[in-house]
Amino acid sequence: MGKLNDLTIAEARDGLAAGDFSAAELTEDCITAMEAARNLNAFITETPEIARERAATSDARRARGEALGALDGIPIAVKDLFCTTGTLTSAASHILDGFTPTYESTVSQNLINAGAVILGKTNLDEFAMGSANITSYYGNVKNPWIGPNGEDLVPGGSSGGSATAVAANICPGSIGTDTGGSIRQPASLCGVVGMKPTYGRCSRWGTVAFASSLDQAGPFARTVRDNALMLEGMAGHDPKDSTSAPIDVPNFEASISGDLKGLTVGIPEEYTLDGMPEEIQALWDQGAAWMREVGAEIKPVSLPHTKYALPAYYIVAPAEASSNLARYDGVRYGLRVEGATLDEMYENTRGSGFGAEVRRRVMIGTYVLSAGYYDAYYVKAQQVRTIILNEFNTVFEDVDVLLTPTAPNAAFPIGAKMDDPVAMYLNDVFTVPANMAGLPGISVPAGLDKSGLPLGLQIVAKPFDEETMLRAADALERAANFTAKPRYLGGQ
Ligand code: GLN
């Protein structure tokens, strides 16, 4: 048939239900697209044989009249941070060389149980630390969008492979993780929709840990509706994760209603940054105007301490990372580089197994947790975090959702900001606050910058109110009517 990989999840679901094509045909087109896109380096491991087998199982189930929900037979890609039984799980790190889990992460298992067909494991920043997908041991991912002078651009990070797979129409949906923005920021830079659910909505069990109090799995897709369908497949209480919330999974698709009557949208004043490109401010204003047109009330709100979210994040996240990464010692997982003594073996293994950014985080993390500095840095950062959370709670007494830009810039050339970690960290200035407070956030492609590159707007909602967030995001998506295509798909 050809080009079934261009369909959205909702379209593919309807086509499968109508018998227009089979899951096997849909999967075959996605496999062809995956193989044709190898120059983008979006995948670390392709698993076409597993995909074909699951597609056949899905078709057989449907033929018996036992089709499951919307994701039955839908090809997806999985960030290589989720453990997958029998398939290399690398976290894009040399230190996990050859690590093939004997268990499946809850989130990917939930998707498999819903009938989804996993095409492969996508590239990412090493251990999900980064905003450009350039710290991967497996090389950088290329954004399907091209720079104004024909230069290759970063897809954002850390879930750059999963964003690229969806933006390049390799598959209609994928999953990533978002610790400080790693789903929403690459979604913005690649022109797709990406969501970080409320902390606790999706289980963290079987996901390689970066910063446990911030990490949250979430979907990428080309539409808000597809995000809703993916979230429904991933989410749910998991007794194996003590931070997973014992809350029912609603019918997220049903929350998409079209208008925003009765909804109040807050515009946080402090999100206006000095030096932010004018076009981002203009798009943000436009977004508010669009939402007003479909019935929302727009209200300026103040979140004065959000300016401390990013610095506090860069204490909390490395602290938790340094602790989580202590397990990679050359004994239990992956790489081992021998030495004359046990200590030397640890040093050799960790020294050559971790890349520069990971080593930087481990150093910062151990420093802020060390005796004498713990109170000055770590405890302070946790106090700031509480203030940020309280401020959000106060604001959410008056408004239902917040509207902000997703990122302070569009995609930038591969190689830029490489030698300036702080400039790289600034990519997350608008996304990090939601992680610090555990709130859900979604990025919707809303416009183009002057070079013709996509820019996203972000909706942030109250904890466990993804339904209102999706409703607002859908209205924004309709108004923005983003139809531009990346160069990779013949656009630009
Ligand atoms: N860019 C941020 C960091 O490097 C966020 C990464 C993420 O969300 N995983 O920490």
PDB file of C-alpha atoms and ligand atoms in Angstrom, residues 79 127-131 157-159 177-183 210 215 313-314 317 357 361 424-425 427-428 432 435, ligand 1:
ATOM      1  CA  LYS A  79      13.566   5.530  24.218  1.00  0.00           C
ATOM      2  CA  PHE A 127      21.531   8.661  30.796  1.00  0.00           C
ATOM      3  CA  ALA A 128      19.043  11.304  29.606  1.00  0.00           C
ATOM      4  CA  MET A 129      21.400  14.129  30.556  1.00  0.00           C
ATOM      5  CA  GLY A 130      21.258  16.792  27.901  1.00  0.00           C
ATOM      6  CA  SER A 131      19.160  19.050  25.717  1.00  0.00           C
ATOM      7  CA  GLY A 157      17.161  16.231  24.117  1.00  0.00           C
ATOM      8  CA  SER A 158      17.355  14.067  25.854  1.00  0.00           C
ATOM      9  CA  SER A 159      14.597  12.107  24.063  1.00  0.00           C
ATOM     10  CA  THR A 177      11.250  10.435  29.681  1.00  0.00           C
ATOM     11  CA  ASP A 178      11.179  13.971  30.999  1.00  0.00           C
ATOM     12  CA  THR A 179      13.282  14.873  34.037  1.00  0.00           C
ATOM     13  CA  GLY A 180      13.642  18.562  33.276  1.00  0.00           C
ATOM     14  CA  GLY A 181      12.124  18.906  29.815  1.00  0.00           C
ATOM     15  CA  SER A 182      13.411  15.962  27.821  1.00  0.00           C
ATOM     16  CA  ILE A 183      10.070  15.270  26.151  1.00  0.00           C
ATOM     17  CA  PHE A 210      18.413   9.558  36.294  1.00  0.00           C
ATOM     18  CA  ASP A 215      11.826  11.393  36.112  1.00  0.00           C
ATOM     19  CA  TYR A 313      17.164  21.663  39.431  1.00  0.00           C
ATOM     20  CA  TYR A 314      20.883  21.596  38.671  1.00  0.00           C
ATOM     21  CA  ALA A 317      19.068  16.367  39.550  1.00  0.00           C
ATOM     22  CA  GLU A 357      28.528  15.259  30.779  1.00  0.00           C
ATOM     23  CA  ARG A 361      26.888  15.567  36.861  1.00  0.00           C
ATOM     24  CA  MET A 424      22.824  24.235  27.228  1.00  0.00           C
ATOM     25  CA  TYR A 425      21.071  24.049  30.619  1.00  0.00           C
ATOM     26  CA  ASN A 427      17.126  25.262  27.163  1.00  0.00           C
ATOM     27  CA  ASP A 428      15.065  23.902  30.056  1.00  0.00           C
ATOM     28  CA  VAL A 432      12.010  22.499  34.563  1.00  0.00           C
ATOM     29  CA  ASN A 435       9.256  18.799  37.001  1.00  0.00           C
TER      30      ASN A 435
HETATM   31  N1  GLN B   1      18.187  18.871  29.829  1.00  0.00           N
HETATM   32  C1  GLN B   1      17.933  18.502  31.183  1.00  0.00           C
HETATM   33  C2  GLN B   1      19.150  17.854  31.778  1.00  0.00           C
HETATM   34  O1  GLN B   1      20.101  17.699  31.091  1.00  0.00           O
HETATM   35  C3  GLN B   1      16.737  17.625  31.273  1.00  0.00           C
HETATM   36  C4  GLN B   1      17.002  16.249  30.852  1.00  0.00           C
HETATM   37  C5  GLN B   1      15.813  15.377  30.990  1.00  0.00           C
HETATM   38  O2  GLN B   1      14.682  15.843  31.118  1.00  0.00           O
HETATM   39  N2  GLN B   1      16.060  14.080  31.026  1.00  0.00           N
HETATM   40  O3  GLN B   1      19.161  17.537  32.939  1.00  0.00           O
END
